[in-house]
Short mmCIF file of C-alpha atoms in Angstrom, two decimals:
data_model
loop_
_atom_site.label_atom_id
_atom_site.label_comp_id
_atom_site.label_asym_id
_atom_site.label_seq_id
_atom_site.Cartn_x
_atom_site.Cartn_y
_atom_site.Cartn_z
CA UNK A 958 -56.07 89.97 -20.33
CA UNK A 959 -57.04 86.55 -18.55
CA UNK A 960 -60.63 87.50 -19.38
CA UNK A 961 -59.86 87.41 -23.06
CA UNK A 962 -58.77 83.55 -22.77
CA UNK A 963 -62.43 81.77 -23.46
CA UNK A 964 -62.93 83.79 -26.72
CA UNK A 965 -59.14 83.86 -27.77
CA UNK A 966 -59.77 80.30 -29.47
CA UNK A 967 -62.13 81.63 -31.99
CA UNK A 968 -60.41 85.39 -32.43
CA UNK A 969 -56.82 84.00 -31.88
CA UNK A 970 -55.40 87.19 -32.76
CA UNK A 971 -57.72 89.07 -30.16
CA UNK A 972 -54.67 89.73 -27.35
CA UNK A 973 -52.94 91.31 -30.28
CA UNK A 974 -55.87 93.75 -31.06
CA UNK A 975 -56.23 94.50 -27.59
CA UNK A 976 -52.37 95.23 -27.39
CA UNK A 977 -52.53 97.08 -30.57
CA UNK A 978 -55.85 99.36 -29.41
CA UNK A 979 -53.77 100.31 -26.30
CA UNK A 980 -50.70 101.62 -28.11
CA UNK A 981 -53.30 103.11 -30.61
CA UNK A 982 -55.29 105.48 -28.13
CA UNK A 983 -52.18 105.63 -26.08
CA UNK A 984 -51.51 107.17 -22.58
CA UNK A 985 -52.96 110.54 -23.74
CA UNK A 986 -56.39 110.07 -25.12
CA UNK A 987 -58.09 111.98 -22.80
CA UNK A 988 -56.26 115.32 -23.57
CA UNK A 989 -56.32 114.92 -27.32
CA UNK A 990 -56.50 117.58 -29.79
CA UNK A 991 -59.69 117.37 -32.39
CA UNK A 992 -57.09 117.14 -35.11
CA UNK A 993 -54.93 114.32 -32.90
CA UNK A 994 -57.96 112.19 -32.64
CA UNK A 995 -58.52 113.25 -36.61
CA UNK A 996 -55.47 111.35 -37.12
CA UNK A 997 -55.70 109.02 -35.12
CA UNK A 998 -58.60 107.58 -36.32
CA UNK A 999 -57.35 107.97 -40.47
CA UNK A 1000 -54.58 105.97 -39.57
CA UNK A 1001 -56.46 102.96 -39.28
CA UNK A 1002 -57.07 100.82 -41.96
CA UNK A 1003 -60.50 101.40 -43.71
CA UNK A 1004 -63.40 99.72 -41.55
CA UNK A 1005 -61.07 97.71 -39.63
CA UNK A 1006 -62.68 97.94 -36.68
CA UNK A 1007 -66.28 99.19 -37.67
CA UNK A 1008 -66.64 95.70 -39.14
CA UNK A 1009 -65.72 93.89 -35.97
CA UNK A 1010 -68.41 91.68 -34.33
CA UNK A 1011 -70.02 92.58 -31.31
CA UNK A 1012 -69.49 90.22 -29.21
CA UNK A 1013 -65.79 90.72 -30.35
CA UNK A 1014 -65.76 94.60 -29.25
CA UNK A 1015 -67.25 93.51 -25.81
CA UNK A 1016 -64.24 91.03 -25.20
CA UNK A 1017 -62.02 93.72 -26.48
CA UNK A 1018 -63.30 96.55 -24.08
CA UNK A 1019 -63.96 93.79 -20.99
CA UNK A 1020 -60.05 93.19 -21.36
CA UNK A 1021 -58.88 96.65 -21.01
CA UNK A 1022 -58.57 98.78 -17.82
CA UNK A 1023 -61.38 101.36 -17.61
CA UNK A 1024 -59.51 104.42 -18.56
CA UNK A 1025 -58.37 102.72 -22.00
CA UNK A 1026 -62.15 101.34 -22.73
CA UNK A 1027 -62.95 105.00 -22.07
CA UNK A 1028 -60.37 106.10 -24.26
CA UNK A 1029 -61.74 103.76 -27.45
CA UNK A 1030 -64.42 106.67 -27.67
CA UNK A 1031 -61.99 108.33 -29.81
CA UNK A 1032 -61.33 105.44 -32.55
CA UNK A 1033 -64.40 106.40 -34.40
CA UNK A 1034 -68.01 107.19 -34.32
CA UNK A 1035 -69.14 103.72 -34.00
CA UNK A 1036 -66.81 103.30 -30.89
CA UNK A 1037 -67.85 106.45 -29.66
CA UNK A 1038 -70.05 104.97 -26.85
CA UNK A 1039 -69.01 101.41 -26.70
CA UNK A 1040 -67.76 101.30 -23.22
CA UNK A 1041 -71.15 102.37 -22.20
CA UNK A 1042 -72.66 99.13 -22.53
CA UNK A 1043 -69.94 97.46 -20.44
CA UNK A 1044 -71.46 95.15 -17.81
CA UNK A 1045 -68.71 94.78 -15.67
CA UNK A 1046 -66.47 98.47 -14.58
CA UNK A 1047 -63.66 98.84 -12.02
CA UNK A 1048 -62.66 102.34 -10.48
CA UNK A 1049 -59.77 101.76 -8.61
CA UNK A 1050 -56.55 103.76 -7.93
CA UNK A 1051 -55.56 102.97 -11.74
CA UNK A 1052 -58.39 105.39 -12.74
CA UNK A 1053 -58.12 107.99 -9.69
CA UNK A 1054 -54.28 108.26 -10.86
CA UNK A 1055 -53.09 111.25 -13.09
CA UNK A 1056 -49.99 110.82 -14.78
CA UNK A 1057 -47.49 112.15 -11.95
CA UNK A 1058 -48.67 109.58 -9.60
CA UNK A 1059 -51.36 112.15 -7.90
CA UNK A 1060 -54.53 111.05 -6.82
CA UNK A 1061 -57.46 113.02 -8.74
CA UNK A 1062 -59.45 115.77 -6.80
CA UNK A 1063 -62.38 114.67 -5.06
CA UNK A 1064 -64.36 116.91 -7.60
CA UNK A 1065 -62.63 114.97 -10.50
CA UNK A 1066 -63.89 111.52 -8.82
CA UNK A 1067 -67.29 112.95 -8.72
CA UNK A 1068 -67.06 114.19 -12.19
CA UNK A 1069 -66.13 110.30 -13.34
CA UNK A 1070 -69.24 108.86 -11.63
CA UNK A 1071 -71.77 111.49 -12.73
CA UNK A 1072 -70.49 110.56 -16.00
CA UNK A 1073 -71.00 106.93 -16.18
CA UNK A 1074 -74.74 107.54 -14.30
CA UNK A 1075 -75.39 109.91 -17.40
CA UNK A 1076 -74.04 107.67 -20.18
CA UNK A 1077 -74.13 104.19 -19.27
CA UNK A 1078 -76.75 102.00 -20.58
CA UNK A 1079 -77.82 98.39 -19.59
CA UNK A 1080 -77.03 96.29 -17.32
CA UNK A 1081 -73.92 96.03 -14.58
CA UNK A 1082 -73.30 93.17 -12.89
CA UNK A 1083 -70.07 93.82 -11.07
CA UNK A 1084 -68.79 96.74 -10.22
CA UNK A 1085 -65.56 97.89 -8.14
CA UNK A 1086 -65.03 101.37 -6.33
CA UNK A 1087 -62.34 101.85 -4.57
CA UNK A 1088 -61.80 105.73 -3.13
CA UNK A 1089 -58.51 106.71 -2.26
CA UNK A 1090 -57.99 107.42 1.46
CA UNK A 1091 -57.16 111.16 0.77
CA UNK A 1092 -60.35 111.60 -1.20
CA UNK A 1093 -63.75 111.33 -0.50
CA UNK A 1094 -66.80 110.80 -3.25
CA UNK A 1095 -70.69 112.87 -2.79
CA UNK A 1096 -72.44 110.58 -5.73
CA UNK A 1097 -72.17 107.18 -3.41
CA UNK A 1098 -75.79 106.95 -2.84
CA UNK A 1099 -76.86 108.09 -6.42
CA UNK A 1100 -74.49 105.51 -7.22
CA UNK A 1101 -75.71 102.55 -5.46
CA UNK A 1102 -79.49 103.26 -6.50
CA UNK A 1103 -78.06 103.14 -9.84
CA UNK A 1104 -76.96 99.58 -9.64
CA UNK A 1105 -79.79 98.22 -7.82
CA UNK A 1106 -81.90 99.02 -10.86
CA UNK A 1107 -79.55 97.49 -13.37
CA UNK A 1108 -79.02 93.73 -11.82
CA UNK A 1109 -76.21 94.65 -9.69
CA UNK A 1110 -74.31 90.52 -8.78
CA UNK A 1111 -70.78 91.83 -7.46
CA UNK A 1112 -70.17 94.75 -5.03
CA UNK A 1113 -66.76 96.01 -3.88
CA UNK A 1114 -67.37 99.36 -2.21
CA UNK A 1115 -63.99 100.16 -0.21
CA UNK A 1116 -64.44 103.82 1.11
CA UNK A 1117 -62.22 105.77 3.20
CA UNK A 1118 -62.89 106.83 6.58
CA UNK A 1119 -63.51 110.71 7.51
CA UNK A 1120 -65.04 111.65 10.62
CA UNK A 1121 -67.87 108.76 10.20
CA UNK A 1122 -68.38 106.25 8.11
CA UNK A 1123 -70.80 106.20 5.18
CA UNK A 1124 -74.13 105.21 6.00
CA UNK A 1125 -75.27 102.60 3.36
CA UNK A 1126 -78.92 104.16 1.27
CA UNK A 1127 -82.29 101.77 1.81
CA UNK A 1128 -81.51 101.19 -1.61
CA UNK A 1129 -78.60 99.32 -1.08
CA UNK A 1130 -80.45 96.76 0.80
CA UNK A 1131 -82.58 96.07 -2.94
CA UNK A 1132 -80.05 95.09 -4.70
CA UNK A 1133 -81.10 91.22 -4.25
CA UNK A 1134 -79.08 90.07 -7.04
CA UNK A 1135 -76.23 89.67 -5.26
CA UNK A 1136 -74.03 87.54 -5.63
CA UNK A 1137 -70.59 88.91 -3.80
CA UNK A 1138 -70.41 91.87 -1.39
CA UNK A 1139 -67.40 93.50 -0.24
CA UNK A 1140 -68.04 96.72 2.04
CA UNK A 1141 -65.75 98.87 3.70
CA UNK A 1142 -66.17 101.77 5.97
CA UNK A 1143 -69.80 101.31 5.97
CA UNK A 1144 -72.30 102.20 8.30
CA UNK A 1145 -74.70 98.82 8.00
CA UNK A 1146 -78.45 99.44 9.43
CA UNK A 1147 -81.13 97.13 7.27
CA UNK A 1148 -84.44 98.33 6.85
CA UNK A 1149 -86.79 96.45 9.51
CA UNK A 1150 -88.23 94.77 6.06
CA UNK A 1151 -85.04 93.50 5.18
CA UNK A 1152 -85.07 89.72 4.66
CA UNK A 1153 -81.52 89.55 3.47
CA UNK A 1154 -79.53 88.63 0.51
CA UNK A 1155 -81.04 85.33 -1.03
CA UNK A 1156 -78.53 84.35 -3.64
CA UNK A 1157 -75.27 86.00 -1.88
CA UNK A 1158 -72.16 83.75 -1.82
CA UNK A 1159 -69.61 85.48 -0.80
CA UNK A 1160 -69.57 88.24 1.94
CA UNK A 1161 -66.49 90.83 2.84
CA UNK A 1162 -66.69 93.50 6.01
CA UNK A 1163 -64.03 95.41 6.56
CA UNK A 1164 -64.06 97.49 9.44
CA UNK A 1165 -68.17 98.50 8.83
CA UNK A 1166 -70.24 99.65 11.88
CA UNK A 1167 -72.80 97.34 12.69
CA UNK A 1168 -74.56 95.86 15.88
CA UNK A 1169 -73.65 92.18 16.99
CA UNK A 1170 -77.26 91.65 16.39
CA UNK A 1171 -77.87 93.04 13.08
CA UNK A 1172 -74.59 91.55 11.88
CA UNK A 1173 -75.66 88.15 13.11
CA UNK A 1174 -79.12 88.31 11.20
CA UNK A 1175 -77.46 89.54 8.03
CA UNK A 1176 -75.20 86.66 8.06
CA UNK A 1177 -77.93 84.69 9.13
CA UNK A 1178 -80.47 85.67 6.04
CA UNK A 1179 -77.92 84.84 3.73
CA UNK A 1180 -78.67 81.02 2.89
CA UNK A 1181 -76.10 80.29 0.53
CA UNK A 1182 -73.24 82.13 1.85
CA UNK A 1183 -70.23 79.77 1.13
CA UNK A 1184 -67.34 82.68 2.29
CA UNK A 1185 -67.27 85.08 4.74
CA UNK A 1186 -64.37 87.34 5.64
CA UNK A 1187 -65.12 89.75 8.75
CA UNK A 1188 -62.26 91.89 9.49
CA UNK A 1189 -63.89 94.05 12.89
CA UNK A 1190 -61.92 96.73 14.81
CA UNK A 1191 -63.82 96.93 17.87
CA UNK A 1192 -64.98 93.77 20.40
CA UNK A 1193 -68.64 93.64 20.87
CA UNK A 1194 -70.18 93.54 24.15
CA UNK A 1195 -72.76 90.66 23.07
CA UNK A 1196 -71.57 87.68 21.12
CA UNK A 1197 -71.93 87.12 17.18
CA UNK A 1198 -73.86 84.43 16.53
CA UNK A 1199 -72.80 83.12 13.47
CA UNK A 1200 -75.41 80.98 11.73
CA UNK A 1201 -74.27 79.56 7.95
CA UNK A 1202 -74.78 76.20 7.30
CA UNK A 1203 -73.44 76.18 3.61
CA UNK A 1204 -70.32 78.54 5.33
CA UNK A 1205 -67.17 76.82 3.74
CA UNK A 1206 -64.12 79.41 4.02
CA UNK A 1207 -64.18 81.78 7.14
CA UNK A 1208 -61.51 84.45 7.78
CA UNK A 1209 -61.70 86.58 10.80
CA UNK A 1210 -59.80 89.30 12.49
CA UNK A 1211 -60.53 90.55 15.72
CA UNK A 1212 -61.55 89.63 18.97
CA UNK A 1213 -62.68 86.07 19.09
CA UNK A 1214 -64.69 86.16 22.25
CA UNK A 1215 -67.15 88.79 19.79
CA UNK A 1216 -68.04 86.06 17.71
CA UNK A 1217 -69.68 82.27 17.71
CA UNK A 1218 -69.77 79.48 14.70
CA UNK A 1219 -73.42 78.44 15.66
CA UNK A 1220 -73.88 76.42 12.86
CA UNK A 1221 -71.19 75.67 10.46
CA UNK A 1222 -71.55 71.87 9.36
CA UNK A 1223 -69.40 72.49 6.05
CA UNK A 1224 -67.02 74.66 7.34
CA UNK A 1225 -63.56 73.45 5.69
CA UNK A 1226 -61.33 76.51 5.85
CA UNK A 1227 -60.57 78.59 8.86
CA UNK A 1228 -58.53 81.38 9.55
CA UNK A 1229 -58.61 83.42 12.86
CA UNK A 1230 -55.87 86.42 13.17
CA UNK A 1231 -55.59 89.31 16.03
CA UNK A 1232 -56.71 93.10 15.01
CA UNK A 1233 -53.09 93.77 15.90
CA UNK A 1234 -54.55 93.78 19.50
CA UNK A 1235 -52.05 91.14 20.81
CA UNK A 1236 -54.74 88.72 22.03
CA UNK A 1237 -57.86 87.12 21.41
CA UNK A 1238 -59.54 89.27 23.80
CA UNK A 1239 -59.44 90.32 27.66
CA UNK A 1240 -61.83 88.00 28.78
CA UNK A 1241 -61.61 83.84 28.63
CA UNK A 1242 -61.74 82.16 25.15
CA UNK A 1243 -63.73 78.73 25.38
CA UNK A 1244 -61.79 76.71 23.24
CA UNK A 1245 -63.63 73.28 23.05
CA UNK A 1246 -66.77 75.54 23.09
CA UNK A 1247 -65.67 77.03 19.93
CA UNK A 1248 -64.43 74.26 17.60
CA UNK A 1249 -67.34 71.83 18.94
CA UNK A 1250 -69.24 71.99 15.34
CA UNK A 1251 -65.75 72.49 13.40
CA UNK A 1252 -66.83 68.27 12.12
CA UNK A 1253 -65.40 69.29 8.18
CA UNK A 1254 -62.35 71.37 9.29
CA UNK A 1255 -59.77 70.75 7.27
CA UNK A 1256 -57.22 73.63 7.12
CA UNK A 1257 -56.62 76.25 9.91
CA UNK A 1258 -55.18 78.88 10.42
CA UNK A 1259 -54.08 80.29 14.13
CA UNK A 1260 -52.82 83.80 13.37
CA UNK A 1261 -53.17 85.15 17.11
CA UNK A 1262 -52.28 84.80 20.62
CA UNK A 1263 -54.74 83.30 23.59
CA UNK A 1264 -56.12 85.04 26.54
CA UNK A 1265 -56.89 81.96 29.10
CA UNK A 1266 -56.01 80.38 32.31
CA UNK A 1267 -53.29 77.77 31.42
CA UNK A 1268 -54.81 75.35 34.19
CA UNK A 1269 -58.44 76.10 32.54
CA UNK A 1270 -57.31 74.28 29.36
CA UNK A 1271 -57.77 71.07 28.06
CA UNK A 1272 -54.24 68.52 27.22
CA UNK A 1273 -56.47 67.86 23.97
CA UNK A 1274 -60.56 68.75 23.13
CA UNK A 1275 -63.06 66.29 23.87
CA UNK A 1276 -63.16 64.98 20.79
CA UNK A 1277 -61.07 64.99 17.68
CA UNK A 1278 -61.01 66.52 14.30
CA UNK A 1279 -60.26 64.08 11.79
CA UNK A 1280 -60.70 66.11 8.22
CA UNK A 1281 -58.12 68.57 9.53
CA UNK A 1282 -55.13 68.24 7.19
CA UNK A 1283 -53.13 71.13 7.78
CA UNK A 1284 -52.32 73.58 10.64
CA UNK A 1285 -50.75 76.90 11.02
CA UNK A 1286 -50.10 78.80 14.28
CA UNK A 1287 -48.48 81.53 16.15
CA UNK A 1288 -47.64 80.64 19.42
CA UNK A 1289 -45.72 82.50 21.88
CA UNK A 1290 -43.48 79.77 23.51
CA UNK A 1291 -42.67 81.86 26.52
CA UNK A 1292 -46.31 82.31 27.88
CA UNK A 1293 -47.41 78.78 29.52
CA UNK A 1294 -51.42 79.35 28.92
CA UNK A 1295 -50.41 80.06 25.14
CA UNK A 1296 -48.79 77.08 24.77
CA UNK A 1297 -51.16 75.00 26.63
CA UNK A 1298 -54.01 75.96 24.50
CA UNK A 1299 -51.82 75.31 20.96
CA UNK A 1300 -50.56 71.82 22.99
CA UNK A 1301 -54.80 71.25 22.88
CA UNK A 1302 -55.31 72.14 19.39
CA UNK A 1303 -52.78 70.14 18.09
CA UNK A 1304 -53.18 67.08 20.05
CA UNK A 1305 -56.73 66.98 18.51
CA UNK A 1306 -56.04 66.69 15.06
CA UNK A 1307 -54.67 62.77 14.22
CA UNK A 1308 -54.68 62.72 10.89
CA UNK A 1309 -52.48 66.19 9.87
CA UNK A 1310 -50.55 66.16 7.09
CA UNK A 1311 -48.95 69.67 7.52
CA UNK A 1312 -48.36 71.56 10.48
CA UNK A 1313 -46.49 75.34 10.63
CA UNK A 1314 -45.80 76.63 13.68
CA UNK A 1315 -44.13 80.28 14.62
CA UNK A 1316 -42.88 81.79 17.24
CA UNK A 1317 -44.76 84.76 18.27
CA UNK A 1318 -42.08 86.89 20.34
CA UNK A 1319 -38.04 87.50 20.25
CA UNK A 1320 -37.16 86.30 23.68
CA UNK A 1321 -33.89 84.80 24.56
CA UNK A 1322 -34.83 83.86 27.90
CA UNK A 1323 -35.35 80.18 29.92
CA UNK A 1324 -38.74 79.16 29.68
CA UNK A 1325 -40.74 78.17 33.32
CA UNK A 1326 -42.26 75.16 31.56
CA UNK A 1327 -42.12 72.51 28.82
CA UNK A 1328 -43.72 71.33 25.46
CA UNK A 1329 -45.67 68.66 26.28
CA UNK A 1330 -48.15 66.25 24.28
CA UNK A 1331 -50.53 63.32 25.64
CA UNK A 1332 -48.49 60.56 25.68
CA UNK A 1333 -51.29 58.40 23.18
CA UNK A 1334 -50.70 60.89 20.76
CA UNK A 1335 -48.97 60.15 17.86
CA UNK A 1336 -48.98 61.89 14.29
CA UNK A 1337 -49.78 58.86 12.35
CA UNK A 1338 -50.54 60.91 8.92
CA UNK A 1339 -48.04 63.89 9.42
CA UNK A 1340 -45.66 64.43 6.69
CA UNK A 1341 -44.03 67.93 6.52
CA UNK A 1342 -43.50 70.35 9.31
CA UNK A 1343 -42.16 73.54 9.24
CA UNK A 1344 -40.75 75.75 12.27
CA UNK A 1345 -40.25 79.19 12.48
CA UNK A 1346 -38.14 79.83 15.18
CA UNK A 1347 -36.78 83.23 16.55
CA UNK A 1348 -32.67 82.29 17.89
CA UNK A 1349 -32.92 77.67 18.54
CA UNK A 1350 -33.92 78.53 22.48
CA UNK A 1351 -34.46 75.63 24.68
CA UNK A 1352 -37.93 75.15 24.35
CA UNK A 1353 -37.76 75.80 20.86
CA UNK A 1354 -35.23 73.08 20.11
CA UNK A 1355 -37.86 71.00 22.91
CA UNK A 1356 -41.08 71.51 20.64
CA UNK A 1357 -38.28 70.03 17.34
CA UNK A 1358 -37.46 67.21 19.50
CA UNK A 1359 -41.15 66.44 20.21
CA UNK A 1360 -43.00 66.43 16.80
CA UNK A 1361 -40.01 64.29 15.67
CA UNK A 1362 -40.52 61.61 17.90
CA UNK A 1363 -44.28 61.52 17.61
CA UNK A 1364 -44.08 61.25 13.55
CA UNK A 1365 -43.73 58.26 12.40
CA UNK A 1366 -44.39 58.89 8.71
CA UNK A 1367 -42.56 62.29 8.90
CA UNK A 1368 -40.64 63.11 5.07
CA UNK A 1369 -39.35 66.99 5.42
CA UNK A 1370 -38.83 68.98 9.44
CA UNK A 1371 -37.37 72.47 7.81
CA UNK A 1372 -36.53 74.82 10.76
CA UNK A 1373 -36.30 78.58 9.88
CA UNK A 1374 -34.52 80.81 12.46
CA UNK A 1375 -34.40 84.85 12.12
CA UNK A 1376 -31.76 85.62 15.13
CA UNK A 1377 -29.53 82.60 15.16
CA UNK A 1378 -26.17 84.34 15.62
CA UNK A 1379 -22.83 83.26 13.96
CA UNK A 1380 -21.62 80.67 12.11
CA UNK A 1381 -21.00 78.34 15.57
CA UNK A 1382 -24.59 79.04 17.04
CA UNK A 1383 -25.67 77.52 13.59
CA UNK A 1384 -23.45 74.78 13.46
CA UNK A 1385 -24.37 73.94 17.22
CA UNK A 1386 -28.38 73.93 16.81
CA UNK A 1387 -27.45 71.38 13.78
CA UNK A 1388 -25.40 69.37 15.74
CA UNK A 1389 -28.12 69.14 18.40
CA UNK A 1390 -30.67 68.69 15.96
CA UNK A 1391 -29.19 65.58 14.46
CA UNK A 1392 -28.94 64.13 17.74
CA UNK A 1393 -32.89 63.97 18.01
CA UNK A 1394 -34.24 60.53 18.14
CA UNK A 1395 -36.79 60.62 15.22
CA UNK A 1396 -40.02 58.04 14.49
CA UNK A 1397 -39.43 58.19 11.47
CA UNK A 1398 -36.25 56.77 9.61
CA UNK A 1399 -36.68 58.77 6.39
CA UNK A 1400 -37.33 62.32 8.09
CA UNK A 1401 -35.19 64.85 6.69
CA UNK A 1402 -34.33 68.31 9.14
CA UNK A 1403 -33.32 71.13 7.46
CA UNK A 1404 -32.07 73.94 9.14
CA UNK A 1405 -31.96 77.69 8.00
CA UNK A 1406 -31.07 80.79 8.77
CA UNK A 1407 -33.06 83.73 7.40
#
């Protein structure tokens, strides 16, 4: 009922109304006798609701779920079609649900849509449709055409995949309006007229089919993107040039040699994660190559493992990061080139203020190699680290021993560890851990055992 909060100070009894239309219609509206819904609708008080104001109704049927705006049709003849004039609708599992927990028959689903092309009136600016993966829907492209002629701003389409995905209408690509995209399971391929979306913000792709070329362009058209999440299953043969200069958050999954941050000035959150692959990809990532025009960086996140030559990488990028305030990375401890590359990243960022760093793989063994920093680097500006660790292994208890001699201004070290065995292996990586010469005379280490 968040949605409710902005009018609530003028109607402050409006959550209660809401509340009170729910257990009204109840959970069984839709299979209501004529004589239920009779008395029902006697049993409110006279013109109760009839007199409300308008722009009262619309909060009221904005703040339920779409089944129970439905549902108001039964309340009386003046709610009858009410929720037809809503500008903003949501199917989603809540509505595909029956009440033993079963998904609704793909007919049903189609049944739902056709009705809301028949009765709905006005405008819809955002509107959510979520099919269940067991399910399919035929009305997608009737659908679509429907919003772009009624001022369509916010898109969520999340389809499942069958044997292909769904290949997005031409008149998809006229809804110009918007404002935030989210596709999924789409087959993406713009009209050669296509000039892109002018006043899109924020953009979503979850596992859509589209060429590295297209893709780039699309990105590319849209001038005020500000977020862009790309979630891609497959690692194109050509690279993604990525051109966004008002780009702010990016989160990406899959293979990072597929895709390149041409021109990201503003660029303040990033998050890169594997497409539970294992690695970045086969081939060589360029590291400095990649964070070159990262200038406004200030939070990433390193959810993935590296595919490079450790002797190919950097002790620390040609030049350093400075808005970057807080790291997080997965690092497999065991694998020199891995660690080489994370050494790089974080011997680049001076002024951090939080660093997280997690160990990617259980392995009990003796590492072949060490931990090692520049010696001129020092974290000036860090202040709370956190280390999850898989049992306190040498060069685990090497990479503690490090970042608390190289922070100076360090407050809080906590160490998590998921396979430290026994109360004497714990008592022993404490004992060490205390023994740690440490920059900073107020750092507190705190040591846990998950």
């Amino acid at each position: 009922m968040c949605s409710c909060v902005k009018i609530v100070w003028r109607f402050p009894h409006l959550c209660i109304l809401v509340h009170f239309l729910q257990v009204l219609i109840g959970k069984y509206c839709y299979v209501m006798s004529p004589e239920d819904k009779k008395h029902c609708c006697l049993t409110l008080p006279p013109d109760a609701l009839n007199n409300l104001p308008e722009n009262v109704i619309d909060s009221i049927l904005m703040c339920l779920p779409f089944k129970d705006a439905v549902r108001t049709s039964v309340l009386s003849n003046n709610w009858r079609y009410k929720w037809c004039g809503l500008p903003e609708l949501t199917l989603d599992e809540a509505v595909w649900t029956t009440k033993k927990n079963l998904f609704f028959h793909t007919t049903e689903i189609t049944k739902i849509i056709s009705h809301i092309l028949i009765f709905h009136a006005g405008p819809i600016t955002k509107f959510i449709l979520c099919v269940p993966k067991s399910r399919s829907c035929h009305m997608i492209d009737d659908l679509i055409y429907f919003l772009s002629k009624n001022g369509i701003q916010h898109l969520v389409l999340e389809l499942p995949f069958r044997d292909s995905p769904h290949k997005l209408p031409s008149s998809f690509f006229k809804c110009l309006q918007l404002r935030h995209l989210t596709l999924q399971n789409c087959l993406i391929i713009p009209p050669p007229a296509f000039k892109g979306f002018d006043r899109l913000i924020r953009l979503e792709l979850c596992e859509v089919t589209i060429s590295s070329k297209l893709l780039g362009s699309l990105i590319s058209h849209c001038l005020l993107l500000e977020h862009l999440v790309l979630h891609i299953a497959y690692s194109y043969s050509n690279v993604v040039e990525i051109n966004a200069p008002r780009l702010r958050s990016f989160y990406f999954a899959g293979s990072i040699r597929s895709i390149f941050l041409k021109n990201a000035p503003l660029l303040e959150k990033l998050l890169l994660t594997d497409n539970e692959t294992g690695y970045l990809g086969a081939e060589k990532w360029d590291i400095v190559k990649f964070f070159e025009s990262f200038s406004a960086l200030e939070h990433l996140c390193v959810n993935m493992l590296f595919a490079a030559e450790a002797g190919e990488i950097p002790t620390r990028l040609p030049f350093d990061l400075n808005c970057v305030k807080q790291l997080y990375i997965t690092v497999d401890l065991y694998d020199s080139a891995e660690v080489s590359c994370a050494c790089c990243l974080i011997s680049s960022f001076p002024y951090l203020q939080y660093m997280e760093i997690q160990e990617a793989c259980c392995n009990d063994g003796v590492a072949d190699h060490r931990v090692e920093l520049p010696s001129d680097v020092t974290f000036n500006h860090l202040k709370d680290v956190k280390l999850i660790f898989t049992s306190g292994s040498i060069i685990e208890m090497q990479l503690a021993k490090l970042l608390l001699a190289k922070s100076p201004v360090l407050v809080r070290m906590l160490i998590e560890s998921c396979r430290a065995k026994g109360t004497a292996t714990v008592k022993k990586l404490v004992d060490e851990l205390t023994t740690f010469q440490r920059a900073s005379p107020e750092a507190e280490v705190v040591f846990i055992k998950r």
